mmCIF file with all atom_site columns, C-alpha atoms in Angstrom:
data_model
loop_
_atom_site.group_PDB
_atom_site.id
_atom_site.type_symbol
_atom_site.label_atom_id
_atom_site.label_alt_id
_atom_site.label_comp_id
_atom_site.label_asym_id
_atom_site.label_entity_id
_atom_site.label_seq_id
_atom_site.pdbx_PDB_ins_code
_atom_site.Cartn_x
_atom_site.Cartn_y
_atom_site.Cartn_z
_atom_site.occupancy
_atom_site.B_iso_or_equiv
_atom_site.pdbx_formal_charge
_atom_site.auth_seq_id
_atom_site.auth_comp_id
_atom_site.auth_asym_id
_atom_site.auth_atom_id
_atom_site.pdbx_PDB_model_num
ATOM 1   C CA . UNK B 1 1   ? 0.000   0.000  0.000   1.00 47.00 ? 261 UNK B CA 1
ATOM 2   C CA . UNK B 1 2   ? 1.285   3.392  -0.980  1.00 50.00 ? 262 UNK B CA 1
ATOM 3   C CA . UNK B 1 3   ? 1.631   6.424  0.794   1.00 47.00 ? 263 UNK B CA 1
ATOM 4   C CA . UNK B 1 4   ? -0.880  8.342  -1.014  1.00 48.00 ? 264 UNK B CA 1
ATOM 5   C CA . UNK B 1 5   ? -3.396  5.649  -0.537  1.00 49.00 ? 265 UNK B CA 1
ATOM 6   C CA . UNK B 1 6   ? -3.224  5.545  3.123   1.00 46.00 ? 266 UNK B CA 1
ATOM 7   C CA . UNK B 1 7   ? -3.346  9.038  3.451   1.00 46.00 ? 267 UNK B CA 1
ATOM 8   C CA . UNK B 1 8   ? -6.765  8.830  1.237   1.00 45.00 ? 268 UNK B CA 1
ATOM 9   C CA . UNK B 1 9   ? -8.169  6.291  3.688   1.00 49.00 ? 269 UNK B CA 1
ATOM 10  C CA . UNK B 1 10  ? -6.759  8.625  6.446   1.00 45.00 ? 270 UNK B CA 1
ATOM 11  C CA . UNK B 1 11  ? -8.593  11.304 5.386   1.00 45.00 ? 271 UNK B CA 1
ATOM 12  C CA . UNK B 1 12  ? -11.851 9.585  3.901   1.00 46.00 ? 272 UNK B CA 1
ATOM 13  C CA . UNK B 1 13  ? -14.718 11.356 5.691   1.00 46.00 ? 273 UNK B CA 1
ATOM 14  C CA . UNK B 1 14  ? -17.571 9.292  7.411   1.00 47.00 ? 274 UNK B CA 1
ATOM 15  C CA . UNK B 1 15  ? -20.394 9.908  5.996   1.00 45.00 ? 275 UNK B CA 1
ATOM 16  C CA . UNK B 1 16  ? -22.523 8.958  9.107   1.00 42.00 ? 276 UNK B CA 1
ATOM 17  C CA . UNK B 1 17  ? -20.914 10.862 11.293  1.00 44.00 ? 277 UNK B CA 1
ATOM 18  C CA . UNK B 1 18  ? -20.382 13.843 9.348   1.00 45.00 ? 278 UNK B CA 1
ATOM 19  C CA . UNK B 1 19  ? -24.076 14.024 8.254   1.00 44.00 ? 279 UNK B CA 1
ATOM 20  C CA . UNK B 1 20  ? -24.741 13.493 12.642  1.00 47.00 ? 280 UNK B CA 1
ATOM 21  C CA . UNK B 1 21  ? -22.870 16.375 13.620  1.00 53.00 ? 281 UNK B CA 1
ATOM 22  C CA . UNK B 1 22  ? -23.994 19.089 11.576  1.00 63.00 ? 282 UNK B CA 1
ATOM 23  C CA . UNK B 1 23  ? -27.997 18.818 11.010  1.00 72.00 ? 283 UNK B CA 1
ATOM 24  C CA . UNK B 1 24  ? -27.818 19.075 7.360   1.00 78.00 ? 284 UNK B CA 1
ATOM 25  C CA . UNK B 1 25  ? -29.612 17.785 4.673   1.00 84.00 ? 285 UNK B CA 1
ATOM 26  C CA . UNK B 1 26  ? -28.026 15.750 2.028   1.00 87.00 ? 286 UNK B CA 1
ATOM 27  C CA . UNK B 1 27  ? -29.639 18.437 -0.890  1.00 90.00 ? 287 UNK B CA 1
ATOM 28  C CA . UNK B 1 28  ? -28.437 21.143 1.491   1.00 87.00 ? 288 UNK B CA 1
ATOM 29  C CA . UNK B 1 29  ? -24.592 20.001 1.759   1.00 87.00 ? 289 UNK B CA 1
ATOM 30  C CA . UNK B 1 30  ? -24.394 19.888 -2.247  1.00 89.00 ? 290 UNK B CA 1
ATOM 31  C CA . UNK B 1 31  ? -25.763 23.250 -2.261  1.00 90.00 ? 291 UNK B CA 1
ATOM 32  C CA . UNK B 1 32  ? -23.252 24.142 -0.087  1.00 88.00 ? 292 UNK B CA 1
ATOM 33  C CA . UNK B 1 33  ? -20.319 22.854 -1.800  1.00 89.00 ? 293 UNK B CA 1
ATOM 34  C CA . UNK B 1 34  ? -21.969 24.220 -5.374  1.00 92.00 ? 294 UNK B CA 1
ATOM 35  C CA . UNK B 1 35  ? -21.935 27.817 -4.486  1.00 91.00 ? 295 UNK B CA 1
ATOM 36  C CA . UNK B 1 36  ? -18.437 26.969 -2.993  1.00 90.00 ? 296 UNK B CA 1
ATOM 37  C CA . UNK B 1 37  ? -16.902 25.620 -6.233  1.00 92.00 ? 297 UNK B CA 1
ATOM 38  C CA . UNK B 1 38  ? -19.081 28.698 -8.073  1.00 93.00 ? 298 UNK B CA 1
ATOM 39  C CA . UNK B 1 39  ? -17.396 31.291 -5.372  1.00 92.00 ? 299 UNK B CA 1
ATOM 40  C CA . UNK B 1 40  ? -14.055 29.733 -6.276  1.00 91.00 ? 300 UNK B CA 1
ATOM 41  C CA . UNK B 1 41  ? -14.590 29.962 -10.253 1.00 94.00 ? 301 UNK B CA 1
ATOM 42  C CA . UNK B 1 42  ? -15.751 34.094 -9.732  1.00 94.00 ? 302 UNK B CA 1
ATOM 43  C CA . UNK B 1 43  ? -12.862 34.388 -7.261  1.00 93.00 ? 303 UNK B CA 1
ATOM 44  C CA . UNK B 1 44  ? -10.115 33.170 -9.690  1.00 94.00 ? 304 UNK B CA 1
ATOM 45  C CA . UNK B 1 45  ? -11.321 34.831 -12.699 1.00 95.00 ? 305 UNK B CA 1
ATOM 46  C CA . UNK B 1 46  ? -12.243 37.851 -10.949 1.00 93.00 ? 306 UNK B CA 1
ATOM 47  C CA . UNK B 1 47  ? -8.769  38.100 -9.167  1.00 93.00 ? 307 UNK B CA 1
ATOM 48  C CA . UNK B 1 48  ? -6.954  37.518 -12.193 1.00 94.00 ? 308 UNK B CA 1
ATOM 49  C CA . UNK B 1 49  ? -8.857  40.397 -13.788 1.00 93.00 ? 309 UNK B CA 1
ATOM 50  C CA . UNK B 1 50  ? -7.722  42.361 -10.493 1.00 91.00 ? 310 UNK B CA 1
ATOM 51  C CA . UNK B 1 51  ? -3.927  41.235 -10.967 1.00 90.00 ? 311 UNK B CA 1
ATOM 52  C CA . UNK B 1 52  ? -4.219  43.025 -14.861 1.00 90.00 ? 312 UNK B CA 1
ATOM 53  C CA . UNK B 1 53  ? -3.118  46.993 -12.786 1.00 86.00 ? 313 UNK B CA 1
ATOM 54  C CA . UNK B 1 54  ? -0.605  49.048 -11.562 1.00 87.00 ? 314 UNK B CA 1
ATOM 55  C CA . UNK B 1 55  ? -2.189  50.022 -8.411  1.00 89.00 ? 315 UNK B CA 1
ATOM 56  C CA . UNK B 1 56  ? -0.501  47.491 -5.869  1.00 91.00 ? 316 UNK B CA 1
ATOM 57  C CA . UNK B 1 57  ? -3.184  47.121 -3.485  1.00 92.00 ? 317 UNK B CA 1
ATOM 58  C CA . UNK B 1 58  ? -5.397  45.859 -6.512  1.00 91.00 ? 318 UNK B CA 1
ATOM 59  C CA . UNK B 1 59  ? -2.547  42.977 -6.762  1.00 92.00 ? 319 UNK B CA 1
ATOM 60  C CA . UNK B 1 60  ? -2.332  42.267 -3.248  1.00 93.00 ? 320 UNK B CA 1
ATOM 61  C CA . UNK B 1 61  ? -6.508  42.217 -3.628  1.00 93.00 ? 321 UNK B CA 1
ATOM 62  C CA . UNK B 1 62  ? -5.988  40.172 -6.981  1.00 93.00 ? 322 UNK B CA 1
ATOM 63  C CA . UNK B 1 63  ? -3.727  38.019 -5.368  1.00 94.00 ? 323 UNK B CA 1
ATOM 64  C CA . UNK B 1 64  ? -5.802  37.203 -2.118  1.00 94.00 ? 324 UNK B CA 1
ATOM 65  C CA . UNK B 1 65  ? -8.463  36.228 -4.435  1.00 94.00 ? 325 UNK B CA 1
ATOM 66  C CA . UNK B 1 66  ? -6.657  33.706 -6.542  1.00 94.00 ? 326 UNK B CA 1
ATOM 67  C CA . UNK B 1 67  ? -5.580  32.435 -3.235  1.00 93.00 ? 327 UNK B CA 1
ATOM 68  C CA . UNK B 1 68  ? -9.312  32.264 -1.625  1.00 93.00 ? 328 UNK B CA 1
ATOM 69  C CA . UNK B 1 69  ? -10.491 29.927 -5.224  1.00 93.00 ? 329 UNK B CA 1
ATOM 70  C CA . UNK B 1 70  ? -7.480  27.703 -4.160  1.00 91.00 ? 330 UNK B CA 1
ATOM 71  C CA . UNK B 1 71  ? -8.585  27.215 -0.953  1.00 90.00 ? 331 UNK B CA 1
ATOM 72  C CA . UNK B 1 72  ? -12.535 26.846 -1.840  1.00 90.00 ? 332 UNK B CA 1
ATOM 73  C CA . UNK B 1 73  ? -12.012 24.625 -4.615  1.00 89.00 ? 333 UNK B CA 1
ATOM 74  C CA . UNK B 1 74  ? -9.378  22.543 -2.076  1.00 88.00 ? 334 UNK B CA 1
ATOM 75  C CA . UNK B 1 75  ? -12.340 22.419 0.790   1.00 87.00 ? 335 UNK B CA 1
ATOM 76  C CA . UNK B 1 76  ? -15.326 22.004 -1.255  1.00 87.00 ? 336 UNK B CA 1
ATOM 77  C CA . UNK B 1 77  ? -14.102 20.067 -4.274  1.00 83.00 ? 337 UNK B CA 1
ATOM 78  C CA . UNK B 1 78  ? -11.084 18.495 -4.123  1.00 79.00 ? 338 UNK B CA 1
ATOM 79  C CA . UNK B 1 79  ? -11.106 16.478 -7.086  1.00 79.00 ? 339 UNK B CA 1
ATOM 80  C CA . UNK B 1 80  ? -10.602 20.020 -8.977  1.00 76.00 ? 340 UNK B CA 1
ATOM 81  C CA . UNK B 1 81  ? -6.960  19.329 -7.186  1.00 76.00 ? 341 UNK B CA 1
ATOM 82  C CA . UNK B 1 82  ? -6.467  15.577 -7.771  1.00 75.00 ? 342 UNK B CA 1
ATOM 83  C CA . UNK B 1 83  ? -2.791  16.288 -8.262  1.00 79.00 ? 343 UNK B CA 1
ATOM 84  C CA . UNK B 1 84  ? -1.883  18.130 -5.477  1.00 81.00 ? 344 UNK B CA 1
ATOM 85  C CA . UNK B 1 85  ? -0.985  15.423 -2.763  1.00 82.00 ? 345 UNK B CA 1
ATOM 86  C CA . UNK B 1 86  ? -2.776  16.765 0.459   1.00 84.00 ? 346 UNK B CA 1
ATOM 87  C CA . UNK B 1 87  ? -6.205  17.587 -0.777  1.00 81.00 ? 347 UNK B CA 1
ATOM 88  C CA . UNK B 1 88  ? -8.238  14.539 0.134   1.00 82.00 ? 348 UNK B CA 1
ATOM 89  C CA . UNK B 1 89  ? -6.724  14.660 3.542   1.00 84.00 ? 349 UNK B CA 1
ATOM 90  C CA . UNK B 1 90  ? -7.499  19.107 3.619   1.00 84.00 ? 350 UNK B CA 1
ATOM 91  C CA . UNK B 1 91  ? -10.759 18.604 2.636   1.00 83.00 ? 351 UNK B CA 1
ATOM 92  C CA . UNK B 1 92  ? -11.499 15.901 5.373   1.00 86.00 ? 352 UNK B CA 1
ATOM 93  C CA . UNK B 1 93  ? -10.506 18.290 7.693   1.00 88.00 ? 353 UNK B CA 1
ATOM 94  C CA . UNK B 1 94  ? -12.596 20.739 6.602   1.00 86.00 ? 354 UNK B CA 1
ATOM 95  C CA . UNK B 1 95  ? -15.483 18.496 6.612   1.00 85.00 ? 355 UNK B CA 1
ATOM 96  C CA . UNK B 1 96  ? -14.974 18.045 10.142  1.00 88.00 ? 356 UNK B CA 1
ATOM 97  C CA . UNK B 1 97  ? -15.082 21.888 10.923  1.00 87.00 ? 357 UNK B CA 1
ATOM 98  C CA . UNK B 1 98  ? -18.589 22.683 11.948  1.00 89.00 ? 358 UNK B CA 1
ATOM 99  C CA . UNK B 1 99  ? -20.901 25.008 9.740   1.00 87.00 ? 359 UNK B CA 1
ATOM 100 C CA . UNK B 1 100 ? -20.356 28.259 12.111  1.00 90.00 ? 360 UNK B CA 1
ATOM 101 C CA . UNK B 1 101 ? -16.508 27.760 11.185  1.00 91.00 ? 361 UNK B CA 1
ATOM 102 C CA . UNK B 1 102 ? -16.675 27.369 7.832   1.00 89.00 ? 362 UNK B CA 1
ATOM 103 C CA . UNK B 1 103 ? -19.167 30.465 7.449   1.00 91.00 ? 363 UNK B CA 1
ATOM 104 C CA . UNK B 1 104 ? -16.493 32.569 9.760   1.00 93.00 ? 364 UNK B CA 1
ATOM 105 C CA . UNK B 1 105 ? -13.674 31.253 7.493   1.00 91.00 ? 365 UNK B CA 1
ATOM 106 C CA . UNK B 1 106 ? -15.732 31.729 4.146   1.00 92.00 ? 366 UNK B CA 1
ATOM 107 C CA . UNK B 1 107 ? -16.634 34.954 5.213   1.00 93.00 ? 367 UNK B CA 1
ATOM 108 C CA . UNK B 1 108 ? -13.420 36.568 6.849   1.00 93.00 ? 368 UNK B CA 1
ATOM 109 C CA . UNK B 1 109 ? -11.577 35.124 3.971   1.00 92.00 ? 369 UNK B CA 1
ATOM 110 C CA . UNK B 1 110 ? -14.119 36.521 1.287   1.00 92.00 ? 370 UNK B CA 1
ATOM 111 C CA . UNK B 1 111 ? -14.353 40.204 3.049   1.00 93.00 ? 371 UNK B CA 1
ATOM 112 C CA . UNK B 1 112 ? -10.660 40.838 3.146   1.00 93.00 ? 372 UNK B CA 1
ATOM 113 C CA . UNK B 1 113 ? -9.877  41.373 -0.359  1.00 93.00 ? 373 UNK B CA 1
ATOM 114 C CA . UNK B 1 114 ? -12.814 44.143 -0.266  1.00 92.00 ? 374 UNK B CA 1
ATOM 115 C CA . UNK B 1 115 ? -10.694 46.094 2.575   1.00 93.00 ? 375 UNK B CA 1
ATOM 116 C CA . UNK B 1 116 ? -8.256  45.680 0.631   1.00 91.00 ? 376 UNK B CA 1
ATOM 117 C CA . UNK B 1 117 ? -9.576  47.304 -2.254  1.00 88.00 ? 377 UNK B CA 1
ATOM 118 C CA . UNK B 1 118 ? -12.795 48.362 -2.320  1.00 90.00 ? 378 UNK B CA 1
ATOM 119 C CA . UNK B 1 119 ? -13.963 48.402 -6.327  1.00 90.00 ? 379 UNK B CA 1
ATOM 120 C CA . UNK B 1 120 ? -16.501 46.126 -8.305  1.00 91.00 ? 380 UNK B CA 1
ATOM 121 C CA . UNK B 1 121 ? -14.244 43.671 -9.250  1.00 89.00 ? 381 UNK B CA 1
ATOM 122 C CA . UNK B 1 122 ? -13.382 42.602 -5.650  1.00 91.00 ? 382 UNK B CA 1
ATOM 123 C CA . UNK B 1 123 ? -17.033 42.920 -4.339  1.00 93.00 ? 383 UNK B CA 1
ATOM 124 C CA . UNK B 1 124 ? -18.903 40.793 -7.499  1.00 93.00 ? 384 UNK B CA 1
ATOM 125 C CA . UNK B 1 125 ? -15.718 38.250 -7.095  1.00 91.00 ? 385 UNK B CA 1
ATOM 126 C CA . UNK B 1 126 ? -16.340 37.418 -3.697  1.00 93.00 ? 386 UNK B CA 1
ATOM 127 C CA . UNK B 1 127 ? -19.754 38.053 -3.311  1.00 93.00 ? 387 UNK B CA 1
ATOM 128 C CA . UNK B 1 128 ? -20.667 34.216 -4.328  1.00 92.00 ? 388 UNK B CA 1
ATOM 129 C CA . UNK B 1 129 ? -17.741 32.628 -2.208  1.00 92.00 ? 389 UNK B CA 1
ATOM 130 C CA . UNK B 1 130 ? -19.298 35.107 0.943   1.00 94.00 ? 390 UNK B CA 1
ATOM 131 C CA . UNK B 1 131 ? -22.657 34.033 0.218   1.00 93.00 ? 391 UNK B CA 1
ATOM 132 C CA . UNK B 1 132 ? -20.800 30.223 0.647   1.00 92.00 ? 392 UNK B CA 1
ATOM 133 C CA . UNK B 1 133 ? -20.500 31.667 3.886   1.00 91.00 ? 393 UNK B CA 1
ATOM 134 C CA . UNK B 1 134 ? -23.905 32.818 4.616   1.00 93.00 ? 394 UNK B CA 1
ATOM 135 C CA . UNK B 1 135 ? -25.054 29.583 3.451   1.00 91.00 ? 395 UNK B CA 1
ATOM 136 C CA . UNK B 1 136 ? -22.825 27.698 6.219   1.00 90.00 ? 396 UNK B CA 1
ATOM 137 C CA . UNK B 1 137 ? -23.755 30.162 8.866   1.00 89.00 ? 397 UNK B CA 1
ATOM 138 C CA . UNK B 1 138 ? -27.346 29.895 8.230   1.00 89.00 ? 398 UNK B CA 1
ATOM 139 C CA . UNK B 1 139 ? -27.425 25.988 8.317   1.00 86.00 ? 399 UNK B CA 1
ATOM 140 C CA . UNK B 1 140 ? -25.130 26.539 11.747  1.00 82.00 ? 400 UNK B CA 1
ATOM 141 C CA . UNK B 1 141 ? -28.677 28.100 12.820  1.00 81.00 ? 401 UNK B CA 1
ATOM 142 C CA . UNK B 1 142 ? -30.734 24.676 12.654  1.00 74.00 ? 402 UNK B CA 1
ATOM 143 C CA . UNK B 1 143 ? -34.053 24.072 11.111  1.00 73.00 ? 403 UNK B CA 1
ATOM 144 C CA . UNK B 1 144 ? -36.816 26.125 11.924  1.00 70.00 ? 404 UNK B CA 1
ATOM 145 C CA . UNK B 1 145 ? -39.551 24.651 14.577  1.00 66.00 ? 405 UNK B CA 1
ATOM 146 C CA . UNK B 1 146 ? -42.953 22.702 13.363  1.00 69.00 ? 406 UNK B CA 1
ATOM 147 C CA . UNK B 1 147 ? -45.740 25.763 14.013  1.00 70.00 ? 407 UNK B CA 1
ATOM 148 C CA . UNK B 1 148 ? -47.223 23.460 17.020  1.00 76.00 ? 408 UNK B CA 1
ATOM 149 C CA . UNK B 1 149 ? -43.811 23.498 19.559  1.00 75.00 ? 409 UNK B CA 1
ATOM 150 C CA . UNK B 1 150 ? -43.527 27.594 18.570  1.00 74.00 ? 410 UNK B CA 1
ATOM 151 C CA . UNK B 1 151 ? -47.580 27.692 19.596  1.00 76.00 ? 411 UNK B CA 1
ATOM 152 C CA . UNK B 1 152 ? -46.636 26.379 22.604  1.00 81.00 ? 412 UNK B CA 1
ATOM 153 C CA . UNK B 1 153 ? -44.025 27.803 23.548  1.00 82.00 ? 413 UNK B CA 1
ATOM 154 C CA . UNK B 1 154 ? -46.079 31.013 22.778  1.00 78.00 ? 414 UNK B CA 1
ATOM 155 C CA . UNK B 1 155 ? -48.810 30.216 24.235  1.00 84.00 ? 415 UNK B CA 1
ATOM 156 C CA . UNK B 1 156 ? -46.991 29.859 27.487  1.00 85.00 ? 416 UNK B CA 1
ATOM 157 C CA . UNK B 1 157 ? -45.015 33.387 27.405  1.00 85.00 ? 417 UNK B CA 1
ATOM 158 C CA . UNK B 1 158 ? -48.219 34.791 26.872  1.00 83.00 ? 418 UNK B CA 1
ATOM 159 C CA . UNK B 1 159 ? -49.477 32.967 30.139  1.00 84.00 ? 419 UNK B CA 1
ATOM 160 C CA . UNK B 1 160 ? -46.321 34.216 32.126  1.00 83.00 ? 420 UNK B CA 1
ATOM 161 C CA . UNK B 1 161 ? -46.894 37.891 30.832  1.00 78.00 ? 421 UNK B CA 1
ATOM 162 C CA . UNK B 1 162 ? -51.212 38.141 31.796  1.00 78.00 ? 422 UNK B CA 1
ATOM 163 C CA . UNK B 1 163 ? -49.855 36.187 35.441  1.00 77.00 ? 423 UNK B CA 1
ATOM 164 C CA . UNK B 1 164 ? -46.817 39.087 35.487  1.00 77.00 ? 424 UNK B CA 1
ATOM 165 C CA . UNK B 1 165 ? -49.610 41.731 34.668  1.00 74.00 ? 425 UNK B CA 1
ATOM 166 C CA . UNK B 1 166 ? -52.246 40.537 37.355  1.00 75.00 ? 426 UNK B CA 1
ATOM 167 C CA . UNK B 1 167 ? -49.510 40.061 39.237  1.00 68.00 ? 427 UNK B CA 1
ATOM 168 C CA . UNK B 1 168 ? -48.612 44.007 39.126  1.00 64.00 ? 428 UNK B CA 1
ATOM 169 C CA . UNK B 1 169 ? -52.120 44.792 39.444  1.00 60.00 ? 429 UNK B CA 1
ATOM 170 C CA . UNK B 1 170 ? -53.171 43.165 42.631  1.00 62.00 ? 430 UNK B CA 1
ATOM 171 C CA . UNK B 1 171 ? -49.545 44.855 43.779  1.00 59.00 ? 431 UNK B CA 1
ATOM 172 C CA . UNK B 1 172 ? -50.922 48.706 42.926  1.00 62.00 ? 432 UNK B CA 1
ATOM 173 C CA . UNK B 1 173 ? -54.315 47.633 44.024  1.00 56.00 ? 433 UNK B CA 1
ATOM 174 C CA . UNK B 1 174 ? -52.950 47.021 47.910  1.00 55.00 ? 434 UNK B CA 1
#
């Protein structure tokens, strides 16, 4: 057995577990990872439009970019980077991370080229590889309560508040 291939069993992801954890749906994950490759595809080619300047902070910006579609396309698709040795066993790890990580990570690493340099190129680059982000962060959130458990649990504040009101009342009354 070669090195490579136990470092691709190493780094094989459990599907059971890794579907446990997080509270995501299968349709959900792909969804994920789609507007994670797409984010990496506007990243690249917008960065590389970015890198064709003088102004240096446009590189640096340009630069950052090229750099975030690297690391999208190595967490969210790593058979884009079937030659590179270490992306099964990168991407495992990122499928580990839970969803409010990878939305901090999308997002930090999508908004710093736009500090950088703030022009159009930089915000419609990483707008779809932040809204990869926003994706992970809102499935960090959970799924949204049946309408019976939030009737409930309304039902009951609204007991606690007329108790808390008579309760005041019978107070100012003495």
């Amino acid at each position: 057995m070669s090195s490579q291939d136990e470092q691709f069993q190493a780094a094989a992801p459990d599907p059971a577990a890794s579907s446990a954890d997080d509270g995501m749906t299968w349709w959900y994950r792909w969804l994920c990872r789609i507007a994670g490759v797409i984010g990496g595809m506007s990243c690249a080619f917008a960065g590389l439009w970015n890198c064709v300047t003088i102004n240096p902070l446009n590189i640096a910006a340009g630069v950052w970019m090229m750099l975030n579609a690297f690391v999208l396309f190595l967490c969210e698709a790593p058979f884009c980077c079937q030659f590179i040795e270490f992306a099964n066993a990168v991407s495992a790890r990122a499928d580990k991370l839970r969803p409010w990580q990878k939305a901090a990570f999308y997002c930090g690493m999508a908004a710093f080229p736009v500090m950088l340099s703030l022009t159009l190129t930089t915000l419609f680059g990483n707008a779809i590889a932040f809204a990869t982000g926003v994706l992970y962060g809102l499935s960090a959130l959970g799924k949204k309560g049946d309408a019976i458990s939030y009737a409930r649990i309304h039902q009951q504040q609204k007991q606690m508040d007329e108790e808390k009101l008579t309760g005041s009342l019978e107070g100012q009354a003495l």
